[in-house]
GROMACS .gro file of C-alpha atoms in nm:
model
  375
    1VAL     CA    1  -2.063   0.274   0.056
    2GLN     CA    2  -1.709   0.411   0.047
    3TYR     CA    3  -1.489   0.691  -0.084
    4VAL     CA    4  -1.130   0.586  -0.157
    5ARG     CA    5  -0.842   0.819  -0.240
    6GLN     CA    6  -0.485   0.709  -0.310
    7PHE     CA    7  -0.210   0.973  -0.331
    8GLY     CA    8   0.118   1.003  -0.521
    9ILE     CA    9   0.216   0.943  -0.882
   10ARG     CA   10  -0.032   0.655  -0.904
   11ARG     CA   11  -0.310   0.852  -0.738
   12GLN     CA   12  -0.669   0.742  -0.796
   13TRP     CA   13  -1.005   0.799  -0.630
   14GLN     CA   14  -1.347   0.635  -0.638
   15PHE     CA   15  -1.696   0.639  -0.488
   16GLY     CA   16  -1.817   0.281  -0.468
   17SER     CA   17  -1.945   0.001  -0.251
   18THR     CA   18  -1.804  -0.329  -0.125
   19ASN     CA   19  -2.090  -0.562  -0.038
   20TRP     CA   20  -2.217  -0.915  -0.006
   21ALA     CA   21  -2.522  -1.103   0.124
   22MET     CA   22  -2.528  -1.458   0.256
   23ALA     CA   23  -2.821  -1.700   0.283
   24MET     CA   24  -2.836  -2.049   0.433
   25ALA     CA   25  -3.112  -2.307   0.472
   26ASP     CA   26  -3.083  -2.649   0.633
   27ARG     CA   27  -3.298  -2.950   0.707
   28ARG     CA   28  -3.264  -3.296   0.853
   29THR     CA   29  -3.182  -3.546   0.579
   30LEU     CA   30  -3.070  -3.911   0.595
   31GLY     CA   31  -2.987  -3.885   0.964
   32GLY     CA   32  -2.773  -3.577   0.918
   33SER     CA   33  -2.794  -3.210   0.828
   34LEU     CA   34  -2.817  -3.088   0.468
   35GLN     CA   35  -2.739  -2.720   0.424
   36LEU     CA   36  -2.785  -2.505   0.114
   37ARG     CA   37  -2.549  -2.206   0.098
   38ALA     CA   38  -2.540  -1.898  -0.122
   39MET     CA   39  -2.350  -1.569  -0.120
   40LEU     CA   40  -2.402  -1.285  -0.366
   41SER     CA   41  -2.215  -0.961  -0.429
   42ALA     CA   42  -2.312  -0.659  -0.639
   43GLU     CA   43  -1.949  -0.540  -0.655
   44PRO     CA   44  -1.914  -0.596  -1.033
   45ALA     CA   45  -2.164  -0.308  -1.063
   46THR     CA   46  -2.088  -0.100  -0.752
   47LEU     CA   47  -1.707  -0.108  -0.796
   48THR     CA   48  -1.697  -0.152  -1.176
   49ASP     CA   49  -1.516  -0.447  -1.330
   50ILE     CA   50  -1.172  -0.313  -1.231
   51GLY     CA   51  -1.247  -0.283  -0.858
   52TYR     CA   52  -1.136  -0.011  -0.619
   53PRO     CA   53  -0.801   0.176  -0.590
   54GLN     CA   54  -0.541   0.017  -0.360
   55LEU     CA   55  -0.173   0.099  -0.392
   56LEU     CA   56   0.061  -0.204  -0.419
   57GLN     CA   57  -0.220  -0.454  -0.474
   58ALA     CA   58  -0.121  -0.729  -0.720
   59ALA     CA   59  -0.192  -0.650  -1.085
   60GLN     CA   60  -0.489  -0.822  -1.248
   61PRO     CA   61  -0.535  -0.933  -1.610
   62HIS     CA   62  -0.827  -0.742  -1.763
   63ARG     CA   63  -0.961  -0.754  -2.119
   64GLY     CA   64  -0.625  -0.847  -2.261
   65GLY     CA   65  -0.439  -0.586  -2.059
   66THR     CA   66  -0.338  -0.532  -1.697
   67VAL     CA   67  -0.499  -0.331  -1.417
   68THR     CA   68  -0.256  -0.210  -1.148
   69ASP     CA   69  -0.293  -0.081  -0.794
   70ARG     CA   70  -0.656  -0.192  -0.763
   71GLN     CA   71  -0.839  -0.469  -0.577
   72HIS     CA   72  -1.074  -0.663  -0.804
   73PRO     CA   73  -1.449  -0.686  -0.729
   74HIS     CA   74  -1.586  -1.010  -0.591
   75GLU     CA   75  -1.792  -1.244  -0.803
   76LEU     CA   76  -2.165  -1.181  -0.840
   77LEU     CA   77  -2.214  -1.543  -0.731
   78SER     CA   78  -1.947  -1.582  -0.464
   79GLU     CA   79  -2.083  -1.908  -0.323
   80LEU     CA   80  -2.341  -2.164  -0.430
   81GLY     CA   81  -2.310  -2.502  -0.266
   82ILE     CA   82  -2.445  -2.777  -0.045
   83ARG     CA   83  -2.294  -2.916   0.274
   84TYR     CA   84  -2.395  -3.245   0.434
   85GLU     CA   85  -2.288  -3.335   0.788
   86ARG     CA   86  -2.353  -3.652   0.985
   87ALA     CA   87  -2.230  -3.777   1.320
   88ILE     CA   88  -2.015  -4.090   1.318
   89ASN     CA   89  -2.026  -4.124   1.696
   90ARG     CA   90  -2.041  -3.891   1.995
   91GLU     CA   91  -1.691  -3.759   1.924
   92LEU     CA   92  -1.660  -3.752   1.544
   93ALA     CA   93  -1.866  -3.627   1.252
   94ALA     CA   94  -1.815  -3.630   0.875
   95GLU     CA   95  -1.879  -3.362   0.615
   96LEU     CA   96  -1.923  -3.342   0.238
   97TYR     CA   97  -1.922  -3.005   0.058
   98ILE     CA   98  -2.000  -2.971  -0.314
   99ALA     CA   99  -2.005  -2.626  -0.472
  100PRO     CA  100  -2.018  -2.495  -0.828
  101ALA     CA  101  -1.889  -2.178  -0.656
  102GLY     CA  102  -1.729  -2.212  -0.316
  103GLU     CA  103  -1.422  -2.230  -0.095
  104PRO     CA  104  -1.171  -2.518  -0.100
  105ALA     CA  105  -0.980  -2.628   0.209
  106ILE     CA  106  -0.684  -2.394   0.168
  107GLY     CA  107  -0.596  -2.073   0.348
  108PRO     CA  108  -0.729  -1.908   0.664
  109VAL     CA  109  -1.076  -1.771   0.721
  110ALA     CA  110  -1.120  -1.526   0.432
  111TYR     CA  111  -1.072  -1.162   0.527
  112ARG     CA  112  -1.436  -1.078   0.457
  113HIS     CA  113  -1.541  -1.320   0.732
  114ARG     CA  114  -1.271  -1.270   0.996
  115PRO     CA  115  -1.387  -1.098   1.316
  116SER     CA  116  -1.044  -0.929   1.327
  117ALA     CA  117  -1.139  -0.750   1.002
  118ALA     CA  118  -1.506  -0.692   1.083
  119ASN     CA  119  -1.479  -0.313   1.042
  120ASP     CA  120  -1.211  -0.305   0.772
  121PRO     CA  121  -1.358  -0.301   0.419
  122VAL     CA  122  -1.021  -0.326   0.240
  123ALA     CA  123  -0.856  -0.645   0.117
  124PRO     CA  124  -0.509  -0.727   0.255
  125LEU     CA  125  -0.214  -0.679   0.020
  126GLY     CA  126  -0.128  -1.044   0.087
  127HIS     CA  127  -0.476  -1.158  -0.014
  128HIS     CA  128  -0.346  -1.343  -0.320
  129ALA     CA  129  -0.098  -1.548  -0.116
  130GLN     CA  130  -0.334  -1.612   0.175
  131ASP     CA  131  -0.704  -1.655   0.092
  132VAL     CA  132  -0.754  -1.576  -0.277
  133ALA     CA  133  -0.922  -1.917  -0.336
  134HIS     CA  134  -1.223  -1.830  -0.120
  135THR     CA  135  -1.433  -1.812  -0.438
  136THR     CA  136  -1.348  -2.100  -0.669
  137PHE     CA  137  -1.566  -2.233  -0.950
  138GLY     CA  138  -1.583  -2.607  -0.885
  139VAL     CA  139  -1.506  -2.751  -0.539
  140VAL     CA  140  -1.550  -3.089  -0.369
  141THR     CA  141  -1.440  -3.119  -0.005
  142VAL     CA  142  -1.459  -3.406   0.243
  143GLY     CA  143  -1.381  -3.368   0.610
  144VAL     CA  144  -1.397  -3.519   0.955
  145PHE     CA  145  -1.424  -3.313   1.272
  146SER     CA  146  -1.455  -3.340   1.646
  147HIS     CA  147  -1.563  -3.074   1.892
  148SER     CA  148  -1.217  -2.915   1.879
  149ALA     CA  149  -1.044  -3.015   1.553
  150LYS     CA  150  -1.121  -3.050   1.185
  151LEU     CA  151  -0.935  -3.216   0.897
  152GLU     CA  152  -1.042  -3.136   0.539
  153ALA     CA  153  -0.929  -3.232   0.190
  154SER     CA  154  -1.042  -3.074  -0.137
  155VAL     CA  155  -1.016  -3.119  -0.509
  156PHE     CA  156  -1.108  -2.811  -0.707
  157ASN     CA  157  -1.079  -2.612  -1.027
  158GLY     CA  158  -0.758  -2.411  -1.002
  159ARG     CA  159  -0.820  -2.175  -1.293
  160HIS     CA  160  -0.859  -1.816  -1.175
  161PRO     CA  161  -1.202  -1.665  -1.256
  162ASP     CA  162  -1.223  -1.452  -1.569
  163ASP     CA  163  -1.270  -1.076  -1.547
  164ALA     CA  164  -1.645  -1.081  -1.628
  165ARG     CA  165  -1.735  -1.176  -1.266
  166THR     CA  166  -2.109  -1.200  -1.333
  167GLY     CA  167  -2.170  -1.571  -1.392
  168LEU     CA  168  -2.065  -1.924  -1.303
  169ASP     CA  169  -1.724  -1.945  -1.469
  170LEU     CA  170  -1.736  -2.320  -1.530
  171GLY     CA  171  -1.632  -2.325  -1.895
  172GLY     CA  172  -1.341  -2.567  -1.923
  173ALA     CA  173  -1.343  -2.624  -1.545
  174ARG     CA  174  -1.155  -2.930  -1.421
  175LEU     CA  175  -1.087  -3.064  -1.072
  176ASN     CA  176  -0.713  -3.032  -1.133
  177SER     CA  177  -0.599  -2.890  -0.798
  178TYR     CA  178  -0.585  -3.025  -0.445
  179ALA     CA  179  -0.548  -2.902  -0.089
  180ALA     CA  180  -0.575  -3.009   0.274
  181ARG     CA  181  -0.629  -2.811   0.593
  182LEU     CA  182  -0.609  -2.889   0.964
  183THR     CA  183  -0.778  -2.658   1.214
  184VAL     CA  184  -0.751  -2.697   1.591
  185ASN     CA  185  -0.946  -2.496   1.848
  186PRO     CA  186  -0.773  -2.547   2.185
  187SER     CA  187  -1.043  -2.329   2.345
  188SER     CA  188  -1.341  -2.119   2.243
  189ALA     CA  189  -1.110  -1.816   2.216
  190TRP     CA  190  -0.831  -1.962   2.000
  191SER     CA  191  -0.810  -2.122   1.658
  192VAL     CA  192  -0.493  -2.247   1.487
  193SER     CA  193  -0.493  -2.357   1.125
  194GLY     CA  194  -0.245  -2.485   0.869
  195SER     CA  195  -0.305  -2.575   0.506
  196GLY     CA  196  -0.126  -2.654   0.185
  197GLY     CA  197  -0.202  -2.744  -0.171
  198TYR     CA  198  -0.134  -2.722  -0.540
  199VAL     CA  199  -0.328  -2.478  -0.760
  200ALA     CA  200  -0.319  -2.550  -1.135
  201ALA     CA  201  -0.391  -2.227  -1.321
  202GLY     CA  202  -0.475  -2.397  -1.649
  203ASN     CA  203  -0.362  -2.104  -1.867
  204GLU     CA  204  -0.005  -1.995  -1.800
  205ALA     CA  205   0.004  -1.777  -2.111
  206GLU     CA  206  -0.282  -1.565  -1.978
  207HIS     CA  207  -0.130  -1.525  -1.633
  208GLY     CA  208   0.234  -1.500  -1.727
  209GLY     CA  209   0.316  -1.786  -1.492
  210ASP     CA  210   0.312  -1.536  -1.205
  211LEU     CA  211  -0.005  -1.342  -1.129
  212HIS     CA  212  -0.229  -1.644  -1.091
  213GLY     CA  213  -0.010  -1.911  -1.243
  214SER     CA  214   0.019  -2.271  -1.125
  215GLN     CA  215   0.173  -2.276  -0.780
  216TYR     CA  216   0.216  -2.456  -0.452
  217ARG     CA  217   0.076  -2.277  -0.147
  218LEU     CA  218   0.130  -2.305   0.226
  219ASN     CA  219  -0.065  -2.110   0.487
  220ALA     CA  220  -0.076  -2.084   0.864
  221SER     CA  221  -0.295  -1.872   1.089
  222VAL     CA  222  -0.367  -1.804   1.454
  223LEU     CA  223  -0.698  -1.635   1.538
  224HIS     CA  224  -0.805  -1.511   1.880
  225THR     CA  225  -1.119  -1.351   2.020
  226ARG     CA  226  -1.188  -1.237   2.376
  227GLN     CA  227  -1.476  -1.058   2.541
  228LEU     CA  228  -1.431  -0.704   2.671
  229ALA     CA  229  -1.632  -0.501   2.919
  230ASP     CA  230  -1.958  -0.335   2.815
  231HIS     CA  231  -2.048  -0.619   2.578
  232GLY     CA  232  -1.733  -0.559   2.376
  233GLU     CA  233  -1.509  -0.793   2.181
  234TRP     CA  234  -1.143  -0.791   2.076
  235SER     CA  235  -1.040  -1.012   1.784
  236SER     CA  236  -0.692  -1.054   1.637
  237ALA     CA  237  -0.526  -1.260   1.365
  238ALA     CA  238  -0.173  -1.353   1.260
  239ILE     CA  239  -0.152  -1.502   0.910
  240TYR     CA  240   0.136  -1.631   0.700
  241GLY     CA  241   0.119  -1.735   0.337
  242VAL     CA  242   0.379  -1.847   0.086
  243SER     CA  243   0.338  -1.917  -0.286
  244LEU     CA  244   0.593  -2.111  -0.489
  245GLY     CA  245   0.550  -2.104  -0.865
  246ALA     CA  246   0.533  -2.448  -1.023
  247GLY     CA  247   0.812  -2.338  -1.259
  248GLY     CA  248   1.055  -2.326  -0.966
  249VAL     CA  249   1.069  -1.948  -0.918
  250ASP     CA  250   1.158  -1.813  -0.575
  251PRO     CA  251   0.879  -1.829  -0.316
  252LEU     CA  252   0.679  -1.516  -0.239
  253TYR     CA  253   0.580  -1.448   0.122
  254ALA     CA  254   0.300  -1.252   0.286
  255VAL     CA  255   0.270  -1.186   0.660
  256LEU     CA  256  -0.028  -1.015   0.822
  257LEU     CA  257  -0.120  -0.897   1.171
  258GLU     CA  258  -0.463  -0.743   1.224
  259SER     CA  259  -0.690  -0.658   1.515
  260ASN     CA  260  -1.037  -0.519   1.579
  261ALA     CA  261  -1.166  -0.399   1.918
  262GLU     CA  262  -1.533  -0.313   1.968
  263ILE     CA  263  -1.654  -0.148   2.288
  264GLY     CA  264  -2.009  -0.025   2.300
  265ARG     CA  265  -2.082   0.183   1.991
  266TYR     CA  266  -1.720   0.227   1.883
  267ALA     CA  267  -1.453   0.018   1.714
  268VAL     CA  268  -1.081   0.064   1.656
  269PHE     CA  269  -0.902  -0.156   1.405
  270GLY     CA  270  -0.563  -0.194   1.243
  271ARG     CA  271  -0.356  -0.408   1.009
  272ALA     CA  272   0.018  -0.446   0.944
  273GLU     CA  273   0.155  -0.634   0.643
  274TYR     CA  274   0.484  -0.742   0.489
  275VAL     CA  275   0.462  -0.879   0.134
  276ARG     CA  276   0.714  -0.988  -0.130
  277ARG     CA  277   0.608  -0.869  -0.476
  278THR     CA  278   0.749  -0.937  -0.821
  279ALA     CA  279   0.794  -0.662  -1.077
  280ALA     CA  280   0.524  -0.833  -1.286
  281GLN     CA  281   0.278  -0.820  -0.995
  282LEU     CA  282   0.325  -0.443  -0.985
  283ALA     CA  283   0.325  -0.415  -1.366
  284LEU     CA  284   0.668  -0.248  -1.361
  285THR     CA  285   0.930  -0.220  -1.632
  286GLY     CA  286   1.276  -0.074  -1.598
  287SER     CA  287   1.572  -0.126  -1.369
  288VAL     CA  288   1.398  -0.279  -1.070
  289ARG     CA  289   1.474  -0.601  -0.891
  290PRO     CA  290   1.265  -0.901  -0.997
  291GLU     CA  291   1.144  -0.936  -0.635
  292LEU     CA  292   1.066  -0.646  -0.403
  293PRO     CA  293   0.962  -0.617  -0.036
  294VAL     CA  294   0.667  -0.386   0.036
  295GLY     CA  295   0.466  -0.316   0.348
  296ALA     CA  296   0.159  -0.136   0.475
  297LEU     CA  297   0.028  -0.010   0.807
  298SER     CA  298  -0.343   0.075   0.836
  299LEU     CA  299  -0.542   0.222   1.125
  300GLY     CA  300  -0.913   0.293   1.141
  301PHE     CA  301  -1.205   0.395   1.358
  302ALA     CA  302  -1.579   0.330   1.329
  303GLY     CA  303  -1.876   0.454   1.530
  304ARG     CA  304  -2.229   0.317   1.525
  305LEU     CA  305  -2.481   0.579   1.413
  306GLY     CA  306  -2.789   0.378   1.501
  307THR     CA  307  -3.014   0.101   1.376
  308LEU     CA  308  -3.260   0.076   1.090
  309ASN     CA  309  -3.506  -0.208   1.136
  310ALA     CA  310  -3.281  -0.517   1.155
  311LEU     CA  311  -2.971  -0.332   1.034
  312ARG     CA  312  -2.687  -0.160   1.217
  313VAL     CA  313  -2.539   0.151   1.053
  314SER     CA  314  -2.182   0.271   1.123
  315LEU     CA  315  -1.956   0.546   0.991
  316GLY     CA  316  -1.584   0.476   0.966
  317ALA     CA  317  -1.252   0.601   0.834
  318ARG     CA  318  -0.924   0.427   0.754
  319GLY     CA  319  -0.577   0.553   0.670
  320THR     CA  320  -0.290   0.352   0.519
  321ALA     CA  321   0.081   0.427   0.498
  322ASN     CA  322   0.260   0.205   0.246
  323PHE     CA  323   0.632   0.135   0.252
  324VAL     CA  324   0.836   0.069  -0.062
  325PRO     CA  325   1.209   0.026  -0.133
  326ALA     CA  326   1.413   0.290  -0.316
  327ASP     CA  327   1.365   0.098  -0.644
  328LEU     CA  328   0.994   0.184  -0.637
  329GLU     CA  329   1.017   0.550  -0.538
  330PRO     CA  330   1.024   0.672  -0.902
  331PHE     CA  331   0.704   0.477  -0.971
  332TYR     CA  332   0.511   0.592  -0.660
  333GLY     CA  333   0.664   0.935  -0.597
  334SER     CA  334   0.759   0.853  -0.239
  335ARG     CA  335   0.898   0.580  -0.016
  336THR     CA  336   0.574   0.609   0.185
  337PRO     CA  337   0.277   0.655  -0.051
  338PHE     CA  338  -0.051   0.669   0.139
  339GLY     CA  339  -0.426   0.648   0.099
  340VAL     CA  340  -0.747   0.718   0.290
  341LEU     CA  341  -1.095   0.570   0.291
  342VAL     CA  342  -1.424   0.689   0.445
  343TYR     CA  343  -1.720   0.452   0.453
  344LEU     CA  344  -2.078   0.397   0.566
  345HIS     CA  345  -2.120   0.039   0.686
  346VAL     CA  346  -2.458  -0.139   0.699
  347ARG     CA  347  -2.483  -0.491   0.838
  348PRO     CA  348  -2.739  -0.708   1.022
  349LYS     CA  349  -2.780  -0.653   1.394
  350GLN     CA  350  -2.638  -0.944   1.592
  351PRO     CA  351  -2.486  -0.994   1.934
  352VAL     CA  352  -2.113  -0.922   1.936
  353GLY     CA  353  -1.923  -1.249   1.940
  354ARG     CA  354  -2.192  -1.444   1.755
  355ARG     CA  355  -2.060  -1.406   1.404
  356THR     CA  356  -2.211  -1.579   1.106
  357SER     CA  357  -1.892  -1.647   0.912
  358ARG     CA  358  -1.810  -1.982   0.755
  359ARG     CA  359  -1.587  -2.040   1.055
  360ASP     CA  360  -1.681  -1.856   1.366
  361ALA     CA  361  -1.551  -1.592   1.608
  362GLY     CA  362  -1.253  -1.773   1.754
  363GLY     CA  363  -1.169  -1.886   1.404
  364ALA     CA  364  -1.332  -2.216   1.323
  365ALA     CA  365  -1.642  -2.290   1.531
  366PHE     CA  366  -1.741  -2.635   1.410
  367SER     CA  367  -2.105  -2.722   1.354
  368GLN     CA  368  -2.282  -2.893   1.642
  369LYS     CA  369  -2.589  -2.979   1.433
  370ALA     CA  370  -2.465  -3.324   1.332
  371TRP     CA  371  -2.455  -3.435   1.697
  372GLN     CA  372  -2.782  -3.259   1.782
  373LEU     CA  373  -2.959  -3.461   1.514
  374ALA     CA  374  -2.791  -3.788   1.606
  375HIS     CA  375  -2.850  -3.769   1.981
   0.00000   0.00000   0.00000
């Protein structure tokens, strides 16, 4: 549950909730491991269909118009898929992932699942250049992995989900996009990943060839986690993303640094971003440059209040200073528009450092189940 307030000419406020729940079940099948995966979110109801206020977030098409300075809610059905893994030998295993709703092999670990963002409920400004494909309607991925590296390739439906966000958006879906990703874990504390692909939007008229138009994407990330005293953990991430419109427009960059340190009952977290935006992505008209650099610096603190059955309850606060060029000052009322957020965070109790993300605490902790079943 959160209260968000953005200040300045584009000021907005909201009481709402960002949320999701994940479920997994697996069994031994055909000499390997078959896993069923699902993730649900009530955000279409708890945030409304236009999401929560966030200055400088990329504009979204909505009911024939445009919503600005807001982060969209996640899909009601954020993941529904099956994953099959089987050992090839003692060093290699293979994987097949099929999902009506799922994540293709492009981009870093999505912000909702990164340990470095464990206490930060807000999407990065660079989300659309870095990990926006983490919920895609129609994905097929094949991969091979060892104990320290993984290579994946995907074909998927590149069309951006519609603004209803309450069903499987498979109408007219085609596997018209492709991507590949290589992840290397040199140790249990480090994970390095690089990916690239082509995303075919399928409806350039709807997206203006810019917001979610057809584009080539490249991403790189370095994730790190280390243990601290008193059962604490410190996780950090450096992420780079670039999007190049298929029409040959100039590339748009997004750079992110974020960190989260948990010691005992308390956590301190922060994020710094540099993003290149187009005037269309900010829904601007007038004498502004077609491409504009913007930035944001966020700091936050969270303290655990206690536990409720199998849940851990925390109270946190986050402040963000945004940075815009002189061109944008008339639209935002300041070169440094800012916002604040206060939240109550409820999540399952679990030992620090034993995350349950799609790829684990150091970044990408590859499944060991295929070898456990084979040997």
